[in-house]
PDB file of C-alpha atoms in Angstrom:
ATOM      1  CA  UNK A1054     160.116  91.756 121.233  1.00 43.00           C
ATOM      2  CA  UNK A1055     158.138  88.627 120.693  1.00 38.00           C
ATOM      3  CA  UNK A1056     159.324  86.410 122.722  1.00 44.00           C
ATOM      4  CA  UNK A1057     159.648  89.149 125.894  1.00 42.00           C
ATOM      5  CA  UNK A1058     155.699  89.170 124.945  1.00 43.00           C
ATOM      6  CA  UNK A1059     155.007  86.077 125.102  1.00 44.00           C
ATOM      7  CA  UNK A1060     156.803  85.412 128.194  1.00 46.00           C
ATOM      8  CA  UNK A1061     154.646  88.755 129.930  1.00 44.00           C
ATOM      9  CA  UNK A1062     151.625  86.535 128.636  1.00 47.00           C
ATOM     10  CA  UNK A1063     152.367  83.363 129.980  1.00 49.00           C
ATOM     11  CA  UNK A1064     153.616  85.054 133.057  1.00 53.00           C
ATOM     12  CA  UNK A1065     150.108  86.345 132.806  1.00 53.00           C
ATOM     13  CA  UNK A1066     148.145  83.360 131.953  1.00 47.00           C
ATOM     14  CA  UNK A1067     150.001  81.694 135.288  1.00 53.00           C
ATOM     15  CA  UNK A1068     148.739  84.762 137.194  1.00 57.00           C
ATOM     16  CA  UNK A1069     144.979  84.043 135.913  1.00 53.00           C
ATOM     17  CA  UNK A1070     145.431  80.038 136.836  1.00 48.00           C
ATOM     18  CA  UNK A1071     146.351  81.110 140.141  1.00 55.00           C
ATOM     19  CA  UNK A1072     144.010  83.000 140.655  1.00 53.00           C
ATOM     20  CA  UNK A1073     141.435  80.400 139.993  1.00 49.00           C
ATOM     21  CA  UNK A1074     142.541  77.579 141.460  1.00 50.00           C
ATOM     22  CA  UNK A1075     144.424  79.321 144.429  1.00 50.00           C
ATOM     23  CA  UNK A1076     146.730  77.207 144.322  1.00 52.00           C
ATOM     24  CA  UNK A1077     150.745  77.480 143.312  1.00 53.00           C
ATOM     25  CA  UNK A1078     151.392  74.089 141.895  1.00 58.00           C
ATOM     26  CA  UNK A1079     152.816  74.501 138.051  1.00 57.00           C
ATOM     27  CA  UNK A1080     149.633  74.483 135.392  1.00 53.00           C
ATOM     28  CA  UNK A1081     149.450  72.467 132.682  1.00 54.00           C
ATOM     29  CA  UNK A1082     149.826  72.892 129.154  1.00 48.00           C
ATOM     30  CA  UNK A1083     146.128  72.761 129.007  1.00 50.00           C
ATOM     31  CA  UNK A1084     145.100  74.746 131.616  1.00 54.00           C
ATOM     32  CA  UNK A1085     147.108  77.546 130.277  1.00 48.00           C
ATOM     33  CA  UNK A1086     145.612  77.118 126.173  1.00 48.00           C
ATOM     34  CA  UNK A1087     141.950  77.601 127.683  1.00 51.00           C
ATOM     35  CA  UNK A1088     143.293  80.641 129.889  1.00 50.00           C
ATOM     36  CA  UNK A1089     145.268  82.171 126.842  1.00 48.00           C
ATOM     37  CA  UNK A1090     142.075  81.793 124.402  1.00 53.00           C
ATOM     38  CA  UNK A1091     139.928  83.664 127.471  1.00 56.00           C
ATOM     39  CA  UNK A1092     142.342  86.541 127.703  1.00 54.00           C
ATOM     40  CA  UNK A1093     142.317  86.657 123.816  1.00 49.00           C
ATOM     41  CA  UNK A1094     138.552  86.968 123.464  1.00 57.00           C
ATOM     42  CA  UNK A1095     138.374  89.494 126.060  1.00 56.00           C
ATOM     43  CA  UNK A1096     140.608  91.611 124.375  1.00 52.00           C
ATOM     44  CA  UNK A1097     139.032  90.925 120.632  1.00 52.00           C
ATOM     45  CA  UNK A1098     135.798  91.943 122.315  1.00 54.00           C
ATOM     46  CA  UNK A1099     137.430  95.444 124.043  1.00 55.00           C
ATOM     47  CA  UNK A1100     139.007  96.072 119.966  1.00 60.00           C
ATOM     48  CA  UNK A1101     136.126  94.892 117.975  1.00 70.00           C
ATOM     49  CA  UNK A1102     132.475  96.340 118.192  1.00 71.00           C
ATOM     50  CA  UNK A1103     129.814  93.675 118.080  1.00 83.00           C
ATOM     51  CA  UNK A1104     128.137  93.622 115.039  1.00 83.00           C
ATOM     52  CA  UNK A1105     125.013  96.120 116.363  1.00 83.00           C
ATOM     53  CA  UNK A1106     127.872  98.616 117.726  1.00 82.00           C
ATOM     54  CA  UNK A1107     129.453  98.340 114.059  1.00 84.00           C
ATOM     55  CA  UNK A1108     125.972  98.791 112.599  1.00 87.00           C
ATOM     56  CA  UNK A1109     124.951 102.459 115.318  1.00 89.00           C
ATOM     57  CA  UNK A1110     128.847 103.437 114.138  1.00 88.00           C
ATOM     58  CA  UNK A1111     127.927 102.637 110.444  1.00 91.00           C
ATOM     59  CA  UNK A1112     124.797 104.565 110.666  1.00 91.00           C
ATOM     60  CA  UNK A1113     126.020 107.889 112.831  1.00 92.00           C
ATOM     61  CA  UNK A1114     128.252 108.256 109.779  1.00 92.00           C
ATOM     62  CA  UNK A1115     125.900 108.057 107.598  1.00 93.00           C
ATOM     63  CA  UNK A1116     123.638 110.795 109.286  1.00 93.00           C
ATOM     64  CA  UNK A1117     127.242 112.929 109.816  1.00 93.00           C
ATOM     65  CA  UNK A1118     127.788 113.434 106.387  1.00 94.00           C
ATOM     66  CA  UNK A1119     124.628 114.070 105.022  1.00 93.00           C
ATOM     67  CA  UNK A1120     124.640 116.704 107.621  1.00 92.00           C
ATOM     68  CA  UNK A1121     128.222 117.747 106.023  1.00 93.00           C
ATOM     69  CA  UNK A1122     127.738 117.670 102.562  1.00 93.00           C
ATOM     70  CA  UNK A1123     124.389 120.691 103.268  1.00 94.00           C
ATOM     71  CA  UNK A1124     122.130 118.138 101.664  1.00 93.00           C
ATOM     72  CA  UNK A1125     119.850 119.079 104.579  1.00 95.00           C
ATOM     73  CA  UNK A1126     120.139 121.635 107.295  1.00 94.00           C
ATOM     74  CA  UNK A1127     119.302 119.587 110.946  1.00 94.00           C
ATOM     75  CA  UNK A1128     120.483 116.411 112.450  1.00 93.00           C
ATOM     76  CA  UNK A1129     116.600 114.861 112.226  1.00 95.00           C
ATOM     77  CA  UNK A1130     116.512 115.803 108.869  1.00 96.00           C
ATOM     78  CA  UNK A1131     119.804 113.898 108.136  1.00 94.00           C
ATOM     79  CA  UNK A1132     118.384 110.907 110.119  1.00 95.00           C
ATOM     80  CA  UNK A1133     115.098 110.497 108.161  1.00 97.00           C
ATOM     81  CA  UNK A1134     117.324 110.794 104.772  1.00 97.00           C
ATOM     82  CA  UNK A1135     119.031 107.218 106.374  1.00 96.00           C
ATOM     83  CA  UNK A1136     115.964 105.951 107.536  1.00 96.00           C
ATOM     84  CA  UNK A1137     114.261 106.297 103.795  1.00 97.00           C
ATOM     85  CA  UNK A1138     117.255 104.715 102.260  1.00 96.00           C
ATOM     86  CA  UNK A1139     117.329 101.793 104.684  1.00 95.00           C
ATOM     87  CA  UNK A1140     114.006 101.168 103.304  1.00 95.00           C
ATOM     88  CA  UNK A1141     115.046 101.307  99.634  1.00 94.00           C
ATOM     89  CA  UNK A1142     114.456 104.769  98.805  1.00 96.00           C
ATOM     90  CA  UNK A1143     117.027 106.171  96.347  1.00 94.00           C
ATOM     91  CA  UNK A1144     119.271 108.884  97.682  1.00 95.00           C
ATOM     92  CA  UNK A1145     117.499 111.903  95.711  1.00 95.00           C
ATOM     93  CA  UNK A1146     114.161 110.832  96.665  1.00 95.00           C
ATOM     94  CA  UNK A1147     115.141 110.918 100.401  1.00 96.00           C
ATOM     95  CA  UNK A1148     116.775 114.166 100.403  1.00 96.00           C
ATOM     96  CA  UNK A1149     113.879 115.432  99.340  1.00 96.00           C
ATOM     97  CA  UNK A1150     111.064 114.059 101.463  1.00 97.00           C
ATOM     98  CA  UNK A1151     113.564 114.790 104.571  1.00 97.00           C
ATOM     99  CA  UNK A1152     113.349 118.606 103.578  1.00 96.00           C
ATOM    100  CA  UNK A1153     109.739 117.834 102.888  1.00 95.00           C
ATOM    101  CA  UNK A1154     108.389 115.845 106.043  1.00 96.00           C
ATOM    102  CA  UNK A1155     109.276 115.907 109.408  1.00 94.00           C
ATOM    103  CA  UNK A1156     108.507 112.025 110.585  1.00 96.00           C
ATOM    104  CA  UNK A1157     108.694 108.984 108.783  1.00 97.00           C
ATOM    105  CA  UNK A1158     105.590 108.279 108.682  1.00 97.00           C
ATOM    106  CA  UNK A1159     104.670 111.601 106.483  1.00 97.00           C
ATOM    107  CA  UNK A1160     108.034 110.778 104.565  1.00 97.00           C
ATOM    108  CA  UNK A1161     106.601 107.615 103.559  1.00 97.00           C
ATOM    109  CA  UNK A1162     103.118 109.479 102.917  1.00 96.00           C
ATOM    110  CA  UNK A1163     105.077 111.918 100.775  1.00 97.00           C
ATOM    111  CA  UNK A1164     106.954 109.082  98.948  1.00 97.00           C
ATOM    112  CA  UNK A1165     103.819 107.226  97.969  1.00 96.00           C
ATOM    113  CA  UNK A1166     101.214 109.231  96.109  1.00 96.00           C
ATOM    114  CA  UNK A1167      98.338 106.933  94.515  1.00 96.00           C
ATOM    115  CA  UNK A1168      97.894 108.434  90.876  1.00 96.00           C
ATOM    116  CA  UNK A1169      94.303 108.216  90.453  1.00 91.00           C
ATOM    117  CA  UNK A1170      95.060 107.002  86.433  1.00 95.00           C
ATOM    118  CA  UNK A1171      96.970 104.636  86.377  1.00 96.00           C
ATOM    119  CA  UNK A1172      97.107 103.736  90.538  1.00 95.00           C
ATOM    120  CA  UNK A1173     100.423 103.180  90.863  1.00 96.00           C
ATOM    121  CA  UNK A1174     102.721 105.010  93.730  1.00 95.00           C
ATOM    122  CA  UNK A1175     104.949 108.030  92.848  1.00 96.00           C
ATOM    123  CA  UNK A1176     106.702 110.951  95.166  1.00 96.00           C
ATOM    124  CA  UNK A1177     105.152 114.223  95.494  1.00 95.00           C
ATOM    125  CA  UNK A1178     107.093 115.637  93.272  1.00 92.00           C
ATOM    126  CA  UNK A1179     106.007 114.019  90.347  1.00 95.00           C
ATOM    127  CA  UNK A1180     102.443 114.056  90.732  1.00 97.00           C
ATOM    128  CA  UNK A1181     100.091 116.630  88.847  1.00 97.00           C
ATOM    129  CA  UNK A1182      97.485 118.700  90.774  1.00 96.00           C
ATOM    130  CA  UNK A1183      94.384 119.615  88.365  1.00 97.00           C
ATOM    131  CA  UNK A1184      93.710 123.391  88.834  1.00 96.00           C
ATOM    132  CA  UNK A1185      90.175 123.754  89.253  1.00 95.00           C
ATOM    133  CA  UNK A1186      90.032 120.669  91.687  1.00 95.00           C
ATOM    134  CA  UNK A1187      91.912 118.533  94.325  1.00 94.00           C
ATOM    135  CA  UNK A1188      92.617 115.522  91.601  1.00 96.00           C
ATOM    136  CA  UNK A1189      95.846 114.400  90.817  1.00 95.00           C
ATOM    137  CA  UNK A1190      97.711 112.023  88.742  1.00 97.00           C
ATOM    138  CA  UNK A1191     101.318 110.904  87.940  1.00 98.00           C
ATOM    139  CA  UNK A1192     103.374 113.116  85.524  1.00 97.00           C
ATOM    140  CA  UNK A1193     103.129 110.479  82.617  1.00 97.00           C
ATOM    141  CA  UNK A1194      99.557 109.896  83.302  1.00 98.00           C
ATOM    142  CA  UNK A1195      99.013 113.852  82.682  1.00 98.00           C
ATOM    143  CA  UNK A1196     101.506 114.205  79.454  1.00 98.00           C
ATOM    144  CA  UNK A1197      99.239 111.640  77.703  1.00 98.00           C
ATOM    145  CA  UNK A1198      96.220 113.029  78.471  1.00 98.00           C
ATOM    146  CA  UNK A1199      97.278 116.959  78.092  1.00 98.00           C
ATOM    147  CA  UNK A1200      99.071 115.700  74.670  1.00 98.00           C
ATOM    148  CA  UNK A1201      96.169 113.584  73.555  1.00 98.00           C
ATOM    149  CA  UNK A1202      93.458 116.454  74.057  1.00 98.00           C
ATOM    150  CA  UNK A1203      95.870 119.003  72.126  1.00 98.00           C
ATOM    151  CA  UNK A1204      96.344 117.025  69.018  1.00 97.00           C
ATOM    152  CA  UNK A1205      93.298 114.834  68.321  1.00 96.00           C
ATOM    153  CA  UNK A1206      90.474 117.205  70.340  1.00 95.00           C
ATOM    154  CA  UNK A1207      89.450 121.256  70.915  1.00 93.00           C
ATOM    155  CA  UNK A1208      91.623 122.613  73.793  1.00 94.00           C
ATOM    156  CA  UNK A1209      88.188 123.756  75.371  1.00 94.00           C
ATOM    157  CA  UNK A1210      88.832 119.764  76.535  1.00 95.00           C
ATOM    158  CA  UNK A1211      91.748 120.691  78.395  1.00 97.00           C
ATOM    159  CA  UNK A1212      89.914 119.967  81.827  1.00 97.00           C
ATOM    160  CA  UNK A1213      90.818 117.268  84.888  1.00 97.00           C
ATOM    161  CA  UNK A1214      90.095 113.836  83.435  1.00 96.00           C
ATOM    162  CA  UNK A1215      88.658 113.165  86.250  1.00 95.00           C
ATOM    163  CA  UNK A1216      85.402 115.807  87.020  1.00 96.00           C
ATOM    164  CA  UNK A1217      85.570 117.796  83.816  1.00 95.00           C
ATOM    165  CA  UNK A1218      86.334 120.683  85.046  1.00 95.00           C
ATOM    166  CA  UNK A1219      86.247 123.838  84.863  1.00 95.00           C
ATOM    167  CA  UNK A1220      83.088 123.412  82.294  1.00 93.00           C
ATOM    168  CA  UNK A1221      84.931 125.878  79.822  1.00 90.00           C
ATOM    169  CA  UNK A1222      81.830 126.274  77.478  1.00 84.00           C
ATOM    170  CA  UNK A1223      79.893 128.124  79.988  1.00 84.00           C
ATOM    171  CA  UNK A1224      82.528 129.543  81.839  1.00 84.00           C
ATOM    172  CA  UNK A1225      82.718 133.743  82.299  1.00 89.00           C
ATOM    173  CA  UNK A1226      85.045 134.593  79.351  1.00 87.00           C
ATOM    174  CA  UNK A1227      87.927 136.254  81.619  1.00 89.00           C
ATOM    175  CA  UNK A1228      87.838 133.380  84.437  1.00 93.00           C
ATOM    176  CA  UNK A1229      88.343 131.047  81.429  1.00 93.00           C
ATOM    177  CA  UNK A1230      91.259 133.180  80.286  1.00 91.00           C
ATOM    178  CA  UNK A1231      92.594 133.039  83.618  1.00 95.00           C
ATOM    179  CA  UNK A1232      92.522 129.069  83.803  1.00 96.00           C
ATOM    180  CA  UNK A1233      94.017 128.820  80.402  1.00 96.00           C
ATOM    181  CA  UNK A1234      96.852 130.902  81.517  1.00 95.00           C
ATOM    182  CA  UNK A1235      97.672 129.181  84.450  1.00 97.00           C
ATOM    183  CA  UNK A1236      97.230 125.873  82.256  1.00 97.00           C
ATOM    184  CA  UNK A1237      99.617 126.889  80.037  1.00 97.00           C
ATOM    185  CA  UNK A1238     102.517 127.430  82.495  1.00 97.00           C
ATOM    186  CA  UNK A1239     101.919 123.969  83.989  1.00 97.00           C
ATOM    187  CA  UNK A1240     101.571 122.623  80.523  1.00 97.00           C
ATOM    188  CA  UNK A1241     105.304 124.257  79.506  1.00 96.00           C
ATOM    189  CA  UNK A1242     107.493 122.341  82.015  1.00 94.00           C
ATOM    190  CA  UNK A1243     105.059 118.737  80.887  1.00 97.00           C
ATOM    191  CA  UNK A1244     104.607 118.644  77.246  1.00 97.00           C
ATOM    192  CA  UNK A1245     107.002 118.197  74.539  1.00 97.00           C
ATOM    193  CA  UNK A1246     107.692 121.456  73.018  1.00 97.00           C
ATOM    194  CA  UNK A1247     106.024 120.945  69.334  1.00 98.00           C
ATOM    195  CA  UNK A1248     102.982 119.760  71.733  1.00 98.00           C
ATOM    196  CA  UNK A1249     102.878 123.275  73.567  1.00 98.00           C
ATOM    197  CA  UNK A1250     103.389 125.379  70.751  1.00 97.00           C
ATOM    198  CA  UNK A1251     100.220 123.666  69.443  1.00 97.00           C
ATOM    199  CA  UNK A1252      98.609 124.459  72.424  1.00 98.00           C
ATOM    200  CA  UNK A1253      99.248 127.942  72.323  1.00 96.00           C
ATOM    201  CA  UNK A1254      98.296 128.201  68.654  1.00 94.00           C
ATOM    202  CA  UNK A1255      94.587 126.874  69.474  1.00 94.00           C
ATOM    203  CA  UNK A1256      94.319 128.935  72.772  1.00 94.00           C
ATOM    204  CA  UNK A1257      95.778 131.991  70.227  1.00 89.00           C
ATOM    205  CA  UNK A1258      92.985 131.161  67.806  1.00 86.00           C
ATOM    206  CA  UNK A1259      90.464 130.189  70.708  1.00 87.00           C
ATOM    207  CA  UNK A1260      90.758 134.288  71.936  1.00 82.00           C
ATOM    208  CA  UNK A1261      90.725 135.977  68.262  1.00 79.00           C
ATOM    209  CA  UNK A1262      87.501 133.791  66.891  1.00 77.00           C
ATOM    210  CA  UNK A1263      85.924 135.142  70.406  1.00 75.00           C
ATOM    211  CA  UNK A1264      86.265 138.553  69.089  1.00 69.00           C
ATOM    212  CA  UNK A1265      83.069 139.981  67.171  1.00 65.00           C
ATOM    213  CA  UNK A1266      84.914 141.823  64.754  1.00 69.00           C
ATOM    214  CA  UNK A1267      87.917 138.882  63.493  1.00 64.00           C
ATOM    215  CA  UNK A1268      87.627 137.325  60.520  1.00 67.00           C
ATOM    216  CA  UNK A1269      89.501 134.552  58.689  1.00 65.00           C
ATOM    217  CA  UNK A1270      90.553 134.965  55.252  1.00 72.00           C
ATOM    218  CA  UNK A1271      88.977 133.000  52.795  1.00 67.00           C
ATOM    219  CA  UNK A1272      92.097 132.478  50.820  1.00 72.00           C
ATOM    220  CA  UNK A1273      94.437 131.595  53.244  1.00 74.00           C
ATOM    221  CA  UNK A1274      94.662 129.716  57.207  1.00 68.00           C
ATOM    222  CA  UNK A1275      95.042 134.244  58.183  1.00 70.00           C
ATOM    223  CA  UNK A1276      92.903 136.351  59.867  1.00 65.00           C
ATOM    224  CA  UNK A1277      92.549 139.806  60.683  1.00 62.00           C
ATOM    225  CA  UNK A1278      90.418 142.372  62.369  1.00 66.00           C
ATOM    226  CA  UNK A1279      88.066 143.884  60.891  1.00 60.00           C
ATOM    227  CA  UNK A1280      86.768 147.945  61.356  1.00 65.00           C
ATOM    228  CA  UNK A1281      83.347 146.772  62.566  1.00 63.00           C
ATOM    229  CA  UNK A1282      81.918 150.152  60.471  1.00 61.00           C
ATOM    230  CA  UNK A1283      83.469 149.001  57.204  1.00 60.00           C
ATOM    231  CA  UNK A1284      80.299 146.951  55.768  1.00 55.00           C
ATOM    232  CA  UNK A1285      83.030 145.450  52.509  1.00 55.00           C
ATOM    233  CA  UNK A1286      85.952 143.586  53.335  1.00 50.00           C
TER     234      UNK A1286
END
């Protein structure tokens, strides 16, 4: 099998000589090396993609099975998730700005929050939103803070580190409830769990002392309410 290929390739390498020179004298060992390397390049080139074809085949893959595996639901979407990663985005991060964004531009945007603490960059997704006000900050930035006001201070100091507020002291008793409501379900999924059992001990106590008729006992950390007719306790 070999050697009937070799002789169909010399046959023609003789072919391509003639049809050089135009001539029909015998070619030389020479002429017919430079011809064979030709014909072998040409047909390395029609096998093998250049390295730019290799790198478009490389990358439709890559936007294919994203596509596949559901991680996102159009083929733009799919492309941005490459596009992040290219630029050294982990995997998760991309997914998520892809179902998030719909250019690269407000991917990166979305990828690179300031936190107004500490200034360094974070995604979206773990930045924290004050309620009362447009300031935000990293998730780290915010445990610290949220923790450090629970333990050492009076949860009426729960308020954006930033503006102070809502000003809780002069605040309309039931929009004051409402905040600390809506505090405490962001607080849940940030602070350790000792932390937010604290918190809702203070905001427990915060509500009964606010109530004319509570008292604490003098013998023990208990209270009660008392029958605001009965003068003796």
């Amino acid at each position: 099998f070999f050697e009937a290929q070799e002789e169909v390739e010399d046959e023609d390498v003789e072919e391509r000589i003639s049809a050089v020179s135009g001539d029909e004298q015998e070619p030389s060992g020479q002429e017919k090396l430079v011809v064979k390397e030709l014909i072998v390049d040409n047909a390395e080139k029609k096998e093998s993609p250049t390295l730019e074809q290799q790198n478009l085949i490389d990358y439709e893959r890559q936007v294919r099975r994203y596509l596949a595996e559901g991680l996102v639901s159009t083929y733009d979407q799919a492309e941005l998730v490459v596009k992040l990663m290219e630029l050294e985005f982990d995997k998760e991060l991309s997914v998520s700005a892809a179902n998030e964004c719909s250019s690269l531009q407000s991917a990166l945007t979305y990828l690179q929050q300031e936190c107004q603490l500490c200034t360094g960059k974070y995604p979206m997704n773990q930045m924290v939103s004050m309620l009362e006000c447009e300031h935000r900050c990293c998730r780290d930035c915010a445990l610290h803070y949220f923790t450090l006001q629970i333990t050492e201070r009076n949860i009426a100091d729960c308020v954006c580190p930033f503006c102070k507020l809502p000003e809780l002291q002069t605040t309309d008793p039931d929009r004051a409830l409402d905040y600390f409501s809506n505090l405490d379900i962001m607080l849940k999924g940030l602070l350790e769990e000792t932390v937010h059992e604290l918190f809702q001990r203070k905001l427990r106590d915060r509500t009964l002392m606010q109530d004319p008729n509570f008292k604490w006992c003098v013998k023990c950390s208990s209270g009660f309410i008392a029958n605001p007719r009965q003068k003796r306790l």
